[in-house]
mmCIF file of C-alpha atoms in Angstrom:
data_model
loop_
_atom_site.group_PDB
_atom_site.id
_atom_site.type_symbol
_atom_site.label_atom_id
_atom_site.label_comp_id
_atom_site.label_asym_id
_atom_site.label_seq_id
_atom_site.Cartn_x
_atom_site.Cartn_y
_atom_site.Cartn_z
ATOM 1 C CA UNK A 83 -312.653 -18.281 13.050
ATOM 2 C CA UNK A 84 -313.482 -22.032 13.067
ATOM 3 C CA UNK A 85 -309.782 -22.873 13.372
ATOM 4 C CA UNK A 86 -309.436 -20.551 16.361
ATOM 5 C CA UNK A 87 -312.529 -22.129 18.013
ATOM 6 C CA UNK A 88 -311.198 -25.634 17.426
ATOM 7 C CA UNK A 89 -307.768 -24.729 18.744
ATOM 8 C CA UNK A 90 -309.321 -23.164 21.865
ATOM 9 C CA UNK A 91 -311.380 -26.246 22.539
ATOM 10 C CA UNK A 92 -308.350 -28.543 22.093
ATOM 11 C CA UNK A 93 -306.153 -26.191 24.245
ATOM 12 C CA UNK A 94 -308.846 -26.219 27.037
ATOM 13 C CA UNK A 95 -308.900 -30.066 27.056
ATOM 14 C CA UNK A 96 -305.104 -30.147 27.625
ATOM 15 C CA UNK A 97 -305.002 -27.101 29.918
ATOM 16 C CA UNK A 98 -302.574 -25.474 27.467
ATOM 17 C CA UNK A 99 -303.159 -21.847 28.305
ATOM 18 C CA UNK A 100 -300.718 -20.425 25.784
ATOM 19 C CA UNK A 101 -302.535 -22.277 23.021
ATOM 20 C CA UNK A 102 -305.818 -21.148 24.456
ATOM 21 C CA UNK A 103 -304.808 -17.499 24.328
ATOM 22 C CA UNK A 104 -303.460 -17.796 20.802
ATOM 23 C CA UNK A 105 -306.782 -19.370 19.742
ATOM 24 C CA UNK A 106 -308.758 -16.586 21.303
ATOM 25 C CA UNK A 107 -306.552 -14.037 19.458
ATOM 26 C CA UNK A 108 -307.275 -15.981 16.195
ATOM 27 C CA UNK A 109 -311.046 -15.725 16.824
ATOM 28 C CA UNK A 110 -310.869 -11.948 17.626
ATOM 29 C CA UNK A 111 -308.745 -11.281 14.583
ATOM 30 C CA UNK A 112 -311.108 -13.180 12.304
ATOM 31 C CA UNK A 113 -314.044 -11.356 13.669
ATOM 32 C CA UNK A 114 -312.289 -7.936 13.155
ATOM 33 C CA UNK A 115 -311.448 -8.876 9.574
ATOM 34 C CA UNK A 116 -315.082 -9.930 8.994
ATOM 35 C CA UNK A 117 -316.331 -6.559 10.298
ATOM 36 C CA UNK A 118 -313.771 -4.608 8.203
ATOM 37 C CA UNK A 119 -315.010 -6.496 5.122
ATOM 38 C CA UNK A 120 -318.548 -5.393 5.732
ATOM 39 C CA UNK A 121 -317.461 -1.768 6.182
ATOM 40 C CA UNK A 122 -315.488 -1.831 2.958
ATOM 41 C CA UNK A 123 -318.437 -3.280 1.140
ATOM 42 C CA UNK A 124 -320.611 -0.366 2.338
ATOM 43 C CA UNK A 125 -317.941 2.110 1.173
ATOM 44 C CA UNK A 126 -317.772 0.622 -2.223
ATOM 45 C CA UNK A 127 -321.484 0.686 -2.542
ATOM 46 C CA UNK A 128 -321.489 4.373 -1.495
ATOM 47 C CA UNK A 129 -319.035 5.024 -4.404
ATOM 48 C CA UNK A 130 -321.270 3.227 -6.895
ATOM 49 C CA UNK A 131 -324.299 5.307 -5.682
ATOM 50 C CA UNK A 132 -322.359 8.523 -5.726
ATOM 51 C CA UNK A 133 -321.217 7.795 -9.300
ATOM 52 C CA UNK A 134 -324.840 7.220 -10.398
ATOM 53 C CA UNK A 135 -326.060 10.426 -8.692
ATOM 54 C CA UNK A 136 -323.258 12.384 -10.371
ATOM 55 C CA UNK A 137 -324.216 10.957 -13.785
ATOM 56 C CA UNK A 138 -327.970 11.444 -13.201
ATOM 57 C CA UNK A 139 -328.685 14.662 -11.169
ATOM 58 C CA UNK A 140 -332.175 14.467 -9.582
ATOM 59 C CA UNK A 141 -332.071 10.666 -9.365
ATOM 60 C CA UNK A 142 -334.543 9.024 -7.068
ATOM 61 C CA UNK A 143 -333.691 6.269 -4.617
ATOM 62 C CA UNK A 144 -335.905 3.605 -6.529
ATOM 63 C CA UNK A 145 -334.282 4.475 -9.900
ATOM 64 C CA UNK A 146 -330.755 4.401 -8.295
ATOM 65 C CA UNK A 147 -331.556 0.969 -6.775
ATOM 66 C CA UNK A 148 -332.716 -0.376 -10.122
ATOM 67 C CA UNK A 149 -329.739 0.985 -11.950
ATOM 68 C CA UNK A 150 -327.074 -0.233 -9.595
ATOM 69 C CA UNK A 151 -328.744 -3.534 -8.705
ATOM 70 C CA UNK A 152 -329.098 -3.069 -5.000
ATOM 71 C CA UNK A 153 -332.200 -3.229 -2.690
ATOM 72 C CA UNK A 154 -333.808 0.129 -2.198
ATOM 73 C CA UNK A 155 -333.215 0.085 1.596
ATOM 74 C CA UNK A 156 -329.472 -0.310 1.005
ATOM 75 C CA UNK A 157 -329.455 2.679 -1.407
ATOM 76 C CA UNK A 158 -331.415 4.724 1.145
ATOM 77 C CA UNK A 159 -328.722 4.025 3.620
ATOM 78 C CA UNK A 160 -326.021 4.911 1.196
ATOM 79 C CA UNK A 161 -327.740 8.133 0.311
ATOM 80 C CA UNK A 162 -328.093 8.960 3.935
ATOM 81 C CA UNK A 163 -324.379 8.530 4.605
ATOM 82 C CA UNK A 164 -323.460 10.513 1.463
ATOM 83 C CA UNK A 165 -325.848 13.274 2.482
ATOM 84 C CA UNK A 166 -324.468 13.486 6.045
ATOM 85 C CA UNK A 167 -320.890 13.471 4.591
ATOM 86 C CA UNK A 168 -321.843 16.402 2.247
ATOM 87 C CA UNK A 169 -321.232 14.532 -1.035
ATOM 88 C CA UNK A 170 -324.892 14.689 -2.174
ATOM 89 C CA UNK A 171 -327.735 17.011 -1.354
ATOM 90 C CA UNK A 172 -331.565 16.516 -1.433
ATOM 91 C CA UNK A 173 -333.159 18.387 -4.401
ATOM 92 C CA UNK A 174 -336.021 20.593 -3.570
ATOM 93 C CA UNK A 175 -336.422 22.512 -6.723
ATOM 94 C CA UNK A 176 -339.912 21.208 -7.758
ATOM 95 C CA UNK A 177 -341.394 19.193 -4.943
ATOM 96 C CA UNK A 178 -344.831 19.290 -6.511
ATOM 97 C CA UNK A 179 -343.557 17.648 -9.682
ATOM 98 C CA UNK A 180 -341.490 14.830 -8.121
ATOM 99 C CA UNK A 181 -342.700 11.474 -7.052
ATOM 100 C CA UNK A 182 -340.287 11.202 -4.137
ATOM 101 C CA UNK A 183 -336.895 12.476 -2.845
ATOM 102 C CA UNK A 184 -334.382 13.368 -5.505
ATOM 103 C CA UNK A 185 -330.631 13.730 -4.977
ATOM 104 C CA UNK A 186 -327.801 15.348 -6.807
ATOM 105 C CA UNK A 187 -324.101 15.738 -6.190
ATOM 106 C CA UNK A 188 -323.105 18.657 -4.022
ATOM 107 C CA UNK A 189 -321.673 21.637 -5.837
ATOM 108 C CA UNK A 190 -317.848 21.569 -6.134
ATOM 109 C CA UNK A 191 -315.547 23.728 -4.083
ATOM 110 C CA UNK A 192 -314.502 26.943 -5.899
ATOM 111 C CA UNK A 193 -310.937 28.117 -6.210
ATOM 112 C CA UNK A 194 -311.307 30.401 -3.093
ATOM 113 C CA UNK A 195 -312.235 27.372 -0.943
ATOM 114 C CA UNK A 196 -315.969 28.157 -0.901
ATOM 115 C CA UNK A 197 -318.740 25.877 -2.124
ATOM 116 C CA UNK A 198 -320.778 27.041 -4.966
ATOM 117 C CA UNK A 199 -324.381 27.794 -4.064
ATOM 118 C CA UNK A 200 -326.426 24.575 -3.654
#
């Protein structure tokens, strides 16, 4: 991105509009790649959290965060995305006994294409 910005500044000084447009394209591409990197990092973290929930049904966000080495607010965001996508569900079996929200992997799809009862 810095290369594109420097190129844009140099092109502007010489009134070289072709170089200026190229420099702006470089800046936009760099910003897009940076954004894609952030999105991919979130998806990788989702997979780590999903693997932990699969191995530890009834896991709580605080315990997941400690186990995967991520801040609790990030794990909460991962669990929110995974719940919205249908990969995990909030456990409500024994709400009086739990200290907080607990998650487990959603039941697998049966051979008929239906989900087993959650």
